[in-house]
Short mmCIF file of C-alpha atoms and ligand atoms in Angstrom, two decimals:
data_model
loop_
_atom_site.label_atom_id
_atom_site.label_comp_id
_atom_site.label_asym_id
_atom_site.label_seq_id
_atom_site.Cartn_x
_atom_site.Cartn_y
_atom_site.Cartn_z
CA MET A 1 -7.68 15.69 47.46
CA SER A 2 -5.77 12.41 47.38
CA GLY A 3 -2.02 12.01 47.17
CA GLN A 4 -0.19 11.27 43.93
CA PRO A 5 -0.67 7.70 42.76
CA SER A 6 2.18 5.35 43.61
CA ARG A 7 4.49 4.18 40.79
CA ASP A 8 6.62 1.79 42.74
CA LYS A 9 5.80 -1.55 41.11
CA TRP A 10 5.38 0.18 37.78
CA SER A 11 8.98 1.37 37.69
CA ARG A 12 10.79 -1.29 39.74
CA GLU A 13 9.23 -4.36 38.17
CA PHE A 14 8.10 -2.95 34.87
CA PRO A 15 8.04 -6.10 32.71
CA ARG A 16 6.01 -7.90 35.38
CA TRP A 17 3.74 -4.88 35.82
CA PHE A 18 3.17 -4.84 32.07
CA ASP A 19 2.28 -8.54 31.90
CA TRP A 20 -0.02 -8.08 34.89
CA ILE A 21 -1.90 -5.07 33.57
CA ILE A 22 -2.55 -6.28 30.03
CA ALA A 23 -4.20 -9.35 31.59
CA GLU A 24 -5.91 -7.53 34.49
CA ALA A 25 -7.39 -4.84 32.23
CA GLU A 26 -8.27 -7.44 29.57
CA VAL A 27 -6.24 -5.71 26.89
CA TYR A 28 -4.19 -8.50 25.40
CA ASP A 29 -3.98 -12.22 26.15
CA TYR A 30 -0.39 -13.26 25.72
CA GLY A 31 1.40 -16.50 26.37
CA ARG A 32 -1.63 -18.74 26.37
CA TYR A 33 -2.12 -18.89 22.63
CA PRO A 34 0.04 -21.84 21.62
CA VAL A 35 2.35 -20.04 19.18
CA LYS A 36 5.32 -18.12 20.56
CA GLY A 37 5.34 -14.39 19.89
CA MET A 38 1.65 -14.22 19.02
CA GLY A 39 -1.05 -12.73 21.24
CA VAL A 40 -4.75 -12.00 21.17
CA TRP A 41 -6.29 -8.53 21.21
CA MET A 42 -9.21 -8.74 23.62
CA PRO A 43 -12.27 -6.46 23.22
CA TYR A 44 -11.05 -3.66 25.50
CA GLY A 45 -7.52 -3.70 24.05
CA PHE A 46 -8.92 -3.89 20.54
CA GLN A 47 -10.79 -0.63 21.10
CA ILE A 48 -7.64 1.14 22.32
CA ARG A 49 -5.77 -0.20 19.31
CA ARG A 50 -8.55 0.84 16.93
CA ARG A 51 -8.55 4.41 18.23
CA ILE A 52 -4.78 4.63 17.79
CA ILE A 53 -5.10 3.40 14.21
CA GLU A 54 -7.77 6.07 13.66
CA LEU A 55 -5.37 8.71 14.97
CA ILE A 56 -2.75 7.51 12.50
CA ARG A 57 -5.23 7.64 9.61
CA GLY A 58 -6.28 11.10 10.73
CA ILE A 59 -2.68 12.26 10.41
CA LEU A 60 -1.67 10.44 7.20
CA ASP A 61 -4.80 10.94 5.09
CA PRO A 62 -4.73 14.76 5.08
CA LEU A 63 -1.07 14.59 3.98
CA GLY A 64 -2.17 12.73 0.87
CA HIS A 65 -1.47 9.15 1.90
CA GLU A 66 -3.76 6.56 0.32
CA GLU A 67 -4.63 3.36 2.13
CA VAL A 68 -4.14 0.08 0.28
CA LEU A 69 -4.10 -3.62 1.06
CA PHE A 70 -1.54 -6.00 -0.36
CA PRO A 71 -1.47 -9.81 -0.22
CA LEU A 72 0.16 -11.41 2.81
CA LEU A 73 2.23 -13.77 0.67
CA ILE A 74 5.31 -12.70 -1.27
CA PRO A 75 6.86 -15.11 -3.80
CA GLU A 76 10.48 -15.93 -3.10
CA HIS A 77 11.82 -14.30 -6.26
CA LEU A 78 10.29 -10.92 -5.33
CA LEU A 79 11.62 -11.00 -1.80
CA ARG A 80 15.10 -11.85 -3.12
CA ARG A 81 15.25 -9.08 -5.75
CA GLU A 82 17.02 -6.49 -3.56
CA SER A 83 20.15 -8.11 -2.20
CA GLU A 84 20.76 -6.03 0.95
CA HIS A 85 17.11 -6.32 1.90
CA VAL A 86 16.99 -10.09 1.63
CA LYS A 87 20.26 -10.42 3.55
CA GLY A 88 18.74 -8.36 6.37
CA PHE A 89 15.58 -10.46 6.60
CA GLU A 90 16.79 -13.91 5.52
CA ASP A 91 16.80 -15.51 8.98
CA GLU A 92 13.49 -13.91 10.00
CA VAL A 93 11.19 -15.09 7.23
CA TYR A 94 8.43 -17.66 7.65
CA TRP A 95 7.89 -19.68 4.49
CA VAL A 96 4.79 -21.31 3.11
CA THR A 97 6.03 -24.36 1.27
CA HIS A 98 2.91 -26.48 0.75
CA GLY A 99 -0.62 -26.13 -0.53
CA GLY A 100 -2.36 -29.04 1.11
CA LEU A 101 -0.11 -32.02 0.50
CA GLU A 102 1.49 -30.58 -2.64
CA PRO A 103 4.86 -28.87 -2.34
CA LEU A 104 4.62 -25.44 -4.01
CA ASP A 105 6.70 -24.66 -7.13
CA VAL A 106 7.45 -21.22 -5.75
CA LYS A 107 7.99 -20.81 -2.03
CA LEU A 108 5.86 -18.02 -0.54
CA ALA A 109 7.04 -15.76 2.27
CA LEU A 110 4.73 -14.39 4.95
CA ARG A 111 5.61 -10.70 4.46
CA PRO A 112 8.19 -9.46 6.98
CA THR A 113 7.54 -5.97 5.50
CA SER A 114 6.24 -4.96 2.07
CA GLU A 115 8.88 -2.95 0.19
CA THR A 116 9.29 -5.70 -2.39
CA SER A 117 5.64 -6.45 -3.11
CA ILE A 118 4.67 -2.80 -3.19
CA THR A 119 7.57 -1.75 -5.45
CA TYR A 120 6.71 -4.61 -7.78
CA MET A 121 3.13 -3.35 -8.25
CA GLU A 122 4.26 0.26 -8.49
CA THR A 123 6.16 -0.65 -11.64
CA PHE A 124 2.73 -1.22 -13.29
CA TRP A 125 0.98 1.74 -11.73
CA ILE A 126 3.45 4.60 -11.93
CA LYS A 127 4.88 5.70 -15.26
CA SER A 128 5.47 9.42 -15.00
CA TYR A 129 6.73 12.14 -12.68
CA LYS A 130 3.27 13.67 -13.10
CA GLN A 131 1.87 11.00 -10.79
CA LEU A 132 4.38 11.81 -8.06
CA PRO A 133 4.78 12.06 -5.14
CA LYS A 134 2.79 8.91 -4.41
CA LYS A 135 2.12 7.90 -0.82
CA TYR A 136 0.61 4.52 0.06
CA TYR A 137 0.09 2.91 3.42
CA GLN A 138 -1.48 -0.17 4.90
CA VAL A 139 -2.21 -1.47 8.38
CA VAL A 140 -1.58 -5.21 8.36
CA SER A 141 -0.05 -8.22 10.06
CA ILE A 142 3.57 -8.96 9.29
CA PHE A 143 5.59 -11.95 10.41
CA ARG A 144 9.16 -11.98 11.66
CA TYR A 145 10.84 -15.00 13.15
CA GLU A 146 12.41 -12.92 15.94
CA THR A 147 15.21 -14.62 17.84
CA LYS A 148 15.59 -12.04 20.63
CA ALA A 149 13.29 -12.65 23.61
CA THR A 150 9.70 -12.19 22.42
CA ARG A 151 7.40 -9.95 24.46
CA PRO A 152 3.72 -9.04 24.27
CA MET A 153 3.18 -6.18 21.76
CA ILE A 154 6.84 -5.22 22.01
CA ARG A 155 8.61 -8.03 20.21
CA LEU A 156 6.11 -10.14 18.35
CA ARG A 157 6.51 -12.77 15.69
CA GLU A 158 3.17 -11.75 14.27
CA VAL A 159 3.09 -7.95 14.41
CA THR A 160 -0.65 -7.38 14.04
CA THR A 161 -0.70 -3.59 13.95
CA PHE A 162 2.01 -2.87 11.41
CA LYS A 163 1.31 0.51 9.81
CA GLU A 164 3.69 0.74 6.89
CA ALA A 165 3.87 3.74 4.57
CA HIS A 166 5.63 3.57 1.19
CA THR A 167 6.27 6.60 -0.99
CA VAL A 168 7.67 7.30 -4.47
CA HIS A 169 9.40 10.49 -5.70
CA ASP A 170 10.95 11.89 -8.85
CA SER A 171 14.11 13.13 -7.12
CA PHE A 172 16.37 12.52 -4.16
CA GLU A 173 15.40 15.97 -2.85
CA ASP A 174 11.72 15.15 -2.86
CA ALA A 175 12.41 11.90 -0.97
CA GLU A 176 14.35 13.97 1.57
CA ARG A 177 11.34 16.26 1.92
CA GLN A 178 9.19 13.18 2.48
CA VAL A 179 11.47 11.99 5.26
CA LEU A 180 10.87 15.31 7.02
CA GLU A 181 7.13 15.05 6.47
CA ALA A 182 7.12 11.53 7.92
CA ILE A 183 9.11 12.62 10.96
CA ASP A 184 6.61 15.44 11.51
CA ALA A 185 3.71 13.03 11.14
CA TYR A 186 5.17 10.70 13.77
CA LYS A 187 5.88 13.60 16.10
CA LYS A 188 2.24 14.52 15.81
CA LEU A 189 1.15 10.95 16.50
CA PHE A 190 3.35 10.54 19.58
CA ASP A 191 2.50 14.04 20.83
CA SER A 192 -1.20 13.35 20.57
CA LEU A 193 -0.65 10.31 22.80
CA GLY A 194 1.65 12.16 25.21
CA ILE A 195 4.51 9.79 24.36
CA PRO A 196 8.00 11.28 24.81
CA TYR A 197 10.74 10.42 22.32
CA VAL A 198 14.25 11.10 21.13
CA ILE A 199 14.99 11.10 17.42
CA SER A 200 18.24 9.52 16.23
CA ARG A 201 19.89 8.77 12.97
CA ARG A 202 20.66 5.07 13.35
CA PRO A 203 24.30 4.11 12.86
CA GLU A 204 25.24 2.80 9.40
CA TRP A 205 25.57 -0.74 10.78
CA ASP A 206 22.06 -0.70 12.20
CA LYS A 207 19.98 0.87 9.43
CA PHE A 208 17.00 -0.80 7.76
CA ALA A 209 18.03 -3.48 5.26
CA GLY A 210 18.17 -1.75 1.86
CA ALA A 211 17.95 1.86 3.11
CA LEU A 212 20.35 4.76 2.53
CA TYR A 213 19.74 5.74 6.16
CA THR A 214 17.24 5.29 8.97
CA ILE A 215 15.80 7.88 11.36
CA ALA A 216 14.37 6.29 14.50
CA PHE A 217 12.09 7.39 17.34
CA ASP A 218 13.01 5.85 20.69
CA THR A 219 11.33 6.24 24.04
CA ILE A 220 12.45 5.16 27.49
CA MET A 221 10.23 2.63 29.23
CA PRO A 222 9.66 2.76 33.02
CA ASP A 223 12.52 0.32 33.68
CA GLY A 224 14.92 2.58 31.79
CA ARG A 225 15.26 0.48 28.66
CA ALA A 226 14.92 2.23 25.31
CA LEU A 227 12.25 1.07 22.89
CA GLN A 228 12.22 1.85 19.18
CA ILE A 229 8.69 3.07 18.51
CA GLY A 230 8.92 4.15 14.90
CA THR A 231 11.33 4.39 11.99
CA VAL A 232 11.61 6.44 8.81
CA HIS A 233 13.84 5.22 6.01
CA ASN A 234 15.21 6.96 2.96
CA LEU A 235 15.37 4.01 0.56
CA GLY A 236 17.12 5.88 -2.23
CA GLN A 237 16.85 3.92 -5.49
CA SER A 238 17.73 0.52 -4.01
CA PHE A 239 14.37 -1.08 -4.65
CA THR A 240 13.48 0.78 -7.83
CA LYS A 241 16.78 -0.32 -9.38
CA ALA A 242 16.36 -3.90 -8.17
CA PHE A 243 12.90 -4.00 -9.78
CA ASP A 244 13.99 -2.06 -12.86
CA PHE A 245 11.25 0.43 -12.06
CA LYS A 246 11.62 3.51 -14.27
CA ILE A 247 9.51 6.59 -14.79
CA GLN A 248 9.47 9.45 -17.23
CA LEU A 249 10.95 12.63 -15.76
CA ALA A 250 10.05 16.26 -16.58
CA ASP A 251 12.98 16.47 -19.04
CA GLU A 252 11.56 13.41 -20.92
CA THR A 253 14.38 11.11 -19.79
CA LEU A 254 13.71 7.80 -18.01
CA ASP A 255 15.09 7.12 -14.56
CA HIS A 256 14.58 5.04 -11.44
CA PRO A 257 12.41 6.92 -8.94
CA TRP A 258 13.26 7.45 -5.27
CA GLN A 259 11.48 5.93 -2.32
CA THR A 260 10.95 6.21 1.41
CA SER A 261 9.17 3.94 3.86
CA TYR A 262 8.18 4.38 7.47
CA GLY A 263 6.45 2.28 10.05
CA VAL A 264 5.02 1.95 13.52
CA SER A 265 3.51 -1.05 15.25
CA ASP A 266 1.77 -2.56 18.30
CA ARG A 267 4.67 -1.00 20.18
CA VAL A 268 2.77 2.30 20.09
CA VAL A 269 -0.03 0.70 22.11
CA ALA A 270 2.53 -0.87 24.46
CA THR A 271 4.13 2.53 24.93
CA VAL A 272 0.88 4.32 25.78
CA ILE A 273 0.30 1.65 28.40
CA GLY A 274 3.89 1.69 29.60
CA VAL A 275 4.78 5.36 29.90
CA HIS A 276 1.52 6.54 31.45
CA GLY A 277 0.68 3.74 33.88
CA ASP A 278 0.98 3.52 37.65
CA ASP A 279 0.63 0.89 40.38
CA ARG A 280 -3.15 0.86 40.00
CA GLY A 281 -2.93 0.05 36.31
CA LEU A 282 -3.61 1.85 33.05
CA VAL A 283 -3.90 5.61 32.71
CA LEU A 284 -5.31 6.30 29.25
CA PRO A 285 -5.23 9.62 27.39
CA PRO A 286 -8.87 10.75 26.97
CA ASN A 287 -8.61 10.85 23.16
CA ILE A 288 -8.14 7.07 22.88
CA ALA A 289 -9.85 5.82 26.05
CA PRO A 290 -12.64 3.42 25.01
CA ILE A 291 -14.60 4.71 28.02
CA GLN A 292 -13.81 8.32 28.92
CA VAL A 293 -16.05 8.66 31.97
CA VAL A 294 -17.40 5.97 34.27
CA VAL A 295 -20.40 6.82 36.43
CA VAL A 296 -20.75 5.05 39.76
CA PRO A 297 -23.95 5.56 41.76
CA ILE A 298 -23.42 5.20 45.53
CA PRO A 299 -26.30 3.20 47.02
CA ALA A 300 -28.33 5.31 49.43
CA LYS A 301 -29.91 3.94 52.61
CA ASP A 302 -33.27 5.67 52.59
CA GLU A 303 -35.92 5.84 49.91
CA GLU A 304 -35.58 9.57 49.37
CA GLY A 305 -31.82 9.25 48.87
CA LYS A 306 -32.32 6.38 46.42
CA ALA A 307 -34.74 8.46 44.38
CA LYS A 308 -32.34 11.43 44.32
CA VAL A 309 -29.42 9.26 43.17
CA LYS A 310 -31.53 7.67 40.46
CA GLU A 311 -32.80 11.01 39.22
CA THR A 312 -29.29 12.51 39.17
CA LEU A 313 -27.91 9.45 37.42
CA GLU A 314 -30.42 9.89 34.65
CA GLU A 315 -29.58 13.55 34.30
CA VAL A 316 -25.83 12.87 34.25
CA ALA A 317 -26.32 10.24 31.55
CA ARG A 318 -28.29 12.73 29.49
CA ILE A 319 -25.59 15.38 29.87
CA LEU A 320 -22.81 12.96 28.84
CA GLU A 321 -24.85 11.64 25.94
CA GLU A 322 -25.48 15.14 24.64
CA ALA A 323 -21.85 16.15 25.03
CA GLY A 324 -20.78 13.16 22.92
CA ILE A 325 -18.66 11.69 25.70
CA ARG A 326 -17.95 7.96 25.74
CA TYR A 327 -19.31 6.89 29.13
CA ARG A 328 -20.42 3.85 31.03
CA VAL A 329 -22.77 3.64 33.99
CA ASP A 330 -21.61 0.94 36.38
CA ASP A 331 -24.80 -0.05 38.13
CA ARG A 332 -23.77 -3.62 38.91
CA GLU A 333 -25.59 -4.54 42.10
CA ASP A 334 -23.27 -7.27 43.28
CA LEU A 335 -20.21 -4.96 43.55
CA ARG A 336 -19.38 -2.39 46.23
CA PRO A 337 -18.35 1.08 44.96
CA GLY A 338 -14.76 0.45 46.12
CA ALA A 339 -14.52 -2.64 43.95
CA LYS A 340 -15.84 -0.67 41.01
CA TYR A 341 -13.25 2.07 41.53
CA TYR A 342 -10.51 -0.54 41.55
CA TYR A 343 -11.90 -2.14 38.39
CA TRP A 344 -12.11 1.08 36.34
CA GLU A 345 -8.85 2.49 37.66
CA ALA A 346 -7.05 -0.62 36.39
CA ARG A 347 -8.66 0.02 32.99
CA GLY A 348 -7.39 3.58 32.92
CA VAL A 349 -10.73 5.41 32.54
CA PRO A 350 -9.70 9.10 32.68
CA LEU A 351 -12.61 10.38 34.82
CA ARG A 352 -14.98 8.87 37.36
CA ILE A 353 -18.24 10.45 38.46
CA GLU A 354 -19.52 9.36 41.85
CA ILE A 355 -23.16 10.11 42.62
CA GLY A 356 -24.02 10.12 46.33
CA ALA A 357 -27.34 11.02 47.92
CA ARG A 358 -26.15 14.13 49.74
CA GLU A 359 -24.52 15.75 46.70
CA ALA A 360 -27.39 14.63 44.51
CA SER A 361 -29.76 16.62 46.64
CA GLU A 362 -27.66 19.69 45.75
CA ARG A 363 -27.59 18.80 42.05
CA ALA A 364 -23.87 18.03 42.26
CA VAL A 365 -21.54 15.04 41.78
CA THR A 366 -17.95 14.12 42.66
CA LEU A 367 -15.41 14.05 39.82
CA VAL A 368 -12.24 11.94 40.25
CA ARG A 369 -9.26 12.17 37.92
CA ARG A 370 -7.45 8.93 37.10
CA ASP A 371 -4.05 10.55 36.51
CA THR A 372 -3.78 12.40 39.85
CA LEU A 373 -6.67 10.76 41.78
CA GLU A 374 -7.80 14.30 42.66
CA LYS A 375 -11.44 14.70 43.66
CA SER A 376 -13.68 17.70 43.18
CA LYS A 377 -17.35 18.56 43.53
CA VAL A 378 -19.09 19.76 40.36
CA GLY A 379 -22.59 21.09 39.86
CA LEU A 380 -24.62 19.46 37.07
CA ASP A 381 -24.93 22.70 35.12
CA GLU A 382 -21.17 22.99 34.69
CA LEU A 383 -20.53 19.27 34.30
CA ALA A 384 -20.09 19.01 30.52
CA GLY A 385 -17.76 22.01 30.34
CA ARG A 386 -15.73 20.84 33.31
CA ILE A 387 -15.23 17.40 31.80
CA ARG A 388 -13.86 18.91 28.59
CA GLU A 389 -11.46 21.07 30.63
CA GLU A 390 -10.40 18.09 32.71
CA PHE A 391 -9.70 16.00 29.61
CA ASN A 392 -7.38 18.67 28.38
CA ASP A 393 -5.71 19.03 31.75
CA ILE A 394 -5.31 15.28 32.12
CA TYR A 395 -3.69 15.04 28.70
CA GLU A 396 -1.30 17.93 29.43
CA ASN A 397 -0.39 16.52 32.82
CA MET A 398 0.22 13.00 31.46
CA LYS A 399 2.36 14.37 28.66
CA ASP A 400 4.45 16.60 30.98
CA ARG A 401 4.95 13.80 33.48
CA ALA A 402 6.05 11.36 30.78
CA TRP A 403 8.44 13.87 29.20
CA SER A 404 10.10 14.77 32.48
CA PHE A 405 10.45 11.08 33.36
CA MET A 406 12.30 10.52 30.09
CA LYS A 407 14.44 13.66 30.21
CA ASN A 408 15.58 12.74 33.72
CA ARG A 409 17.02 9.55 32.32
CA ILE A 410 19.19 11.07 29.62
CA LEU A 411 22.76 12.03 30.50
CA ARG A 412 25.25 13.80 28.25
CA THR A 413 28.80 13.21 29.44
CA SER A 414 32.35 12.56 28.28
CA ASP A 415 33.17 10.79 31.54
CA LEU A 416 33.06 7.07 30.77
CA GLU A 417 32.90 6.02 34.40
CA LYS A 418 29.86 8.21 34.95
CA ALA A 419 28.28 6.89 31.78
CA LYS A 420 28.86 3.30 32.84
CA GLU A 421 27.33 3.87 36.21
CA TRP A 422 24.33 5.69 34.69
CA VAL A 423 23.59 2.85 32.30
CA LYS A 424 24.04 0.27 35.01
CA GLU A 425 22.15 1.98 37.84
CA ARG A 426 19.52 4.12 36.16
CA ARG A 427 19.58 2.68 32.69
CA GLY A 428 18.18 5.40 30.43
CA ILE A 429 20.29 6.89 27.64
CA VAL A 430 23.82 8.29 27.72
CA GLU A 431 25.19 10.61 25.03
CA ILE A 432 28.96 10.44 24.58
CA PRO A 433 31.19 12.49 22.23
CA TRP A 434 31.91 10.50 19.09
CA CYS A 435 34.55 10.82 16.40
CA GLY A 436 32.43 9.14 13.72
CA ARG A 437 34.33 5.81 13.58
CA GLU A 438 32.41 2.56 13.79
CA ASP A 439 35.20 0.87 15.80
CA CYS A 440 34.96 3.40 18.59
CA ALA A 441 31.18 3.07 18.89
CA LEU A 442 31.36 -0.73 18.88
CA ARG A 443 34.03 -0.62 21.60
CA LEU A 444 31.77 1.55 23.73
CA GLU A 445 28.81 -0.76 23.15
CA GLU A 446 30.90 -3.47 24.81
CA GLU A 447 32.27 -1.31 27.54
CA LEU A 448 28.86 0.07 28.49
CA ASP A 449 27.05 -3.17 27.79
CA ALA A 450 24.52 -1.10 25.84
CA LYS A 451 23.45 -0.55 22.25
CA ALA A 452 24.39 2.42 20.07
CA LEU A 453 21.09 4.11 19.15
CA GLY A 454 22.66 6.63 16.81
CA THR A 455 23.38 10.33 16.65
CA PRO A 456 20.94 13.15 17.47
CA TRP A 457 18.58 14.13 14.68
CA PRO A 458 18.79 16.88 13.58
CA LEU A 459 22.56 16.56 13.81
CA GLU A 460 24.11 18.39 16.75
CA LYS A 461 27.77 19.29 16.55
CA ALA A 462 29.96 18.50 19.53
CA PRO A 463 31.82 21.52 20.97
CA GLU A 464 35.25 22.37 19.49
CA ASN A 465 37.27 20.78 22.29
CA ALA A 466 35.19 17.57 22.68
CA LYS A 467 37.15 14.34 22.21
CA CYS A 468 36.10 10.76 21.49
CA PRO A 469 36.87 8.98 24.78
CA VAL A 470 37.96 5.83 22.90
CA CYS A 471 40.53 7.11 20.39
CA GLY A 472 41.08 10.66 21.67
CA LYS A 473 40.38 12.20 18.26
CA LYS A 474 38.14 15.22 17.79
CA ALA A 475 34.45 14.42 18.33
CA ILE A 476 32.02 15.49 15.63
CA THR A 477 28.76 14.73 17.44
CA TRP A 478 27.31 12.51 20.17
CA MET A 479 26.50 8.84 20.04
CA ARG A 480 23.57 7.67 22.16
CA TYR A 481 23.73 4.37 24.05
CA SER A 482 21.08 2.51 25.97
CA LYS A 483 19.91 -0.89 27.08
CA THR A 484 17.17 -1.74 24.66
CA TYR A 485 14.15 -3.94 24.27
C1 P5A B 1 9.14 0.77 7.44
C2 P5A B 1 7.73 0.32 7.24
C3 P5A B 1 10.22 -1.31 8.31
O1 P5A B 1 9.85 -2.46 8.32
N1 P5A B 1 9.19 -1.14 6.15
C4 P5A B 1 7.81 -0.68 6.13
C5 P5A B 1 9.97 -0.42 7.11
N2 P5A B 1 10.87 -0.74 9.33
S1 P5A B 1 11.17 -1.48 10.72
O2 P5A B 1 12.00 -0.59 11.49
O3 P5A B 1 11.71 -2.77 10.50
O4 P5A B 1 9.81 -1.65 11.45
C6 P5A B 1 8.99 -0.52 11.70
C7 P5A B 1 8.65 -0.45 13.17
O5 P5A B 1 7.93 -1.61 13.56
C8 P5A B 1 8.23 -1.93 14.91
N3 P5A B 1 8.64 -3.35 14.98
C9 P5A B 1 8.07 -4.28 15.78
N4 P5A B 1 7.08 -4.20 16.68
C10 P5A B 1 6.73 -5.30 17.35
N5 P5A B 1 7.33 -6.51 17.18
C11 P5A B 1 8.33 -6.65 16.29
N6 P5A B 1 8.92 -7.83 16.10
C12 P5A B 1 8.75 -5.49 15.55
N7 P5A B 1 9.69 -5.27 14.59
C13 P5A B 1 9.61 -3.96 14.27
C14 P5A B 1 9.32 -0.98 15.38
O6 P5A B 1 8.75 0.06 16.14
C15 P5A B 1 9.88 -0.43 14.08
O7 P5A B 1 10.36 0.88 14.23
ZN1 ZN B 2 36.98 7.53 18.23
#
């Protein structure tokens, strides 16, 4: 048995830890490509990303979502159709203005999101309530000229893993139902990755441009800052009205349909890396680990030992192959076992099998868990079953650890001094009674030097006697505040 892995650097210098590990584990090359806010997915990172996208597809497809692919370019007049939307994105849009040396007649935007282009095409495709609900999604690059500090995967100017879903409904009620379905889908996604979250209804002044309201998933990163990892918007009829998109309803009348949209991004990958890591590097959930088991033969001194190790190695490989486990045998001759352990620990491989001569002679191997670094001896006959059990245990342990880390950083209080200290010292999230007035929340944002994330979703009522600490009026619910990314 080894002790628990250290998480000192991970929590105390998180942004540096993050930059270190994405380079060390060859996940993502950031900062060297000569355009700010744009990084390169390297082979190992690409495989993690691909498996997360597959998880998303596996959740959306059975719910009736259909994958599509729209053009990257949006003509200016489409992007400008919905006035709130364009106001929200105006200063973030990249424009294509030339084709070769010719100035273009119509400026073309690199999509910052696709509500406008998708609604435009829906006007041709959808004519009747009989076709509804309709659920499209795509996984694409989007471009946003972000002015806040850019960060690898977390705040990009080219968001390369933008999964955007867009739905159409024949009533407000059905769009509301879709919002619930989307929230459930994202819960499932984050749960399957062991990512903890709080769900908030964003304040009116911070909702998605063009939406009736926005429901957001936030998590707390190791340094205590909150990160928005997904959002679900009820778009109402804003876009369908702007595009004069009408359908025939059951009662034969024509009306503008209702829409929702919801999205997640590269931030999901960043969060898996962030919330589960430790000082040695990545700790990957087995379901998305590109390599689930690494096998390291320990060189034996004598000929008999060598033969035993070789024989056992072949048997282990056969067992893993048959069990459908993604494995890699590290038989590099120029590296000592210790260097190999270091290498695969940094890459977050969930299980390591060490094959030494003595155990091999007993038809056994040593199994080492990445999450706890615990070692155990396992006979070859039970190996496949044990690995499956360990995967499950590893996932449960990672999930529990991440959830308790987050919960320990959330404080509900009406004491402003306490709240201030919490945000300053521990960061995390504070929940403070709120009367519902924008002024009061904005005042507290200043006082706490933190951002208002919104109110708990589903809505939680504050107790009868709770007062807004700013104006002293009766509080209706809580407002959450946090330092954010
Ligand atoms: C919903 C999908 C939208 O754009 N249109 C289609 C809606 N919502 S959003 O909140 O603006 O973005 C969805 C999620 O994408 C992540 N995100 C980013 N990730 C990395 N870098 C960025 N610059 C960036 N901007 C947004 C967030 O997780 C957000 O919730
Ligand atoms: Zn108030």
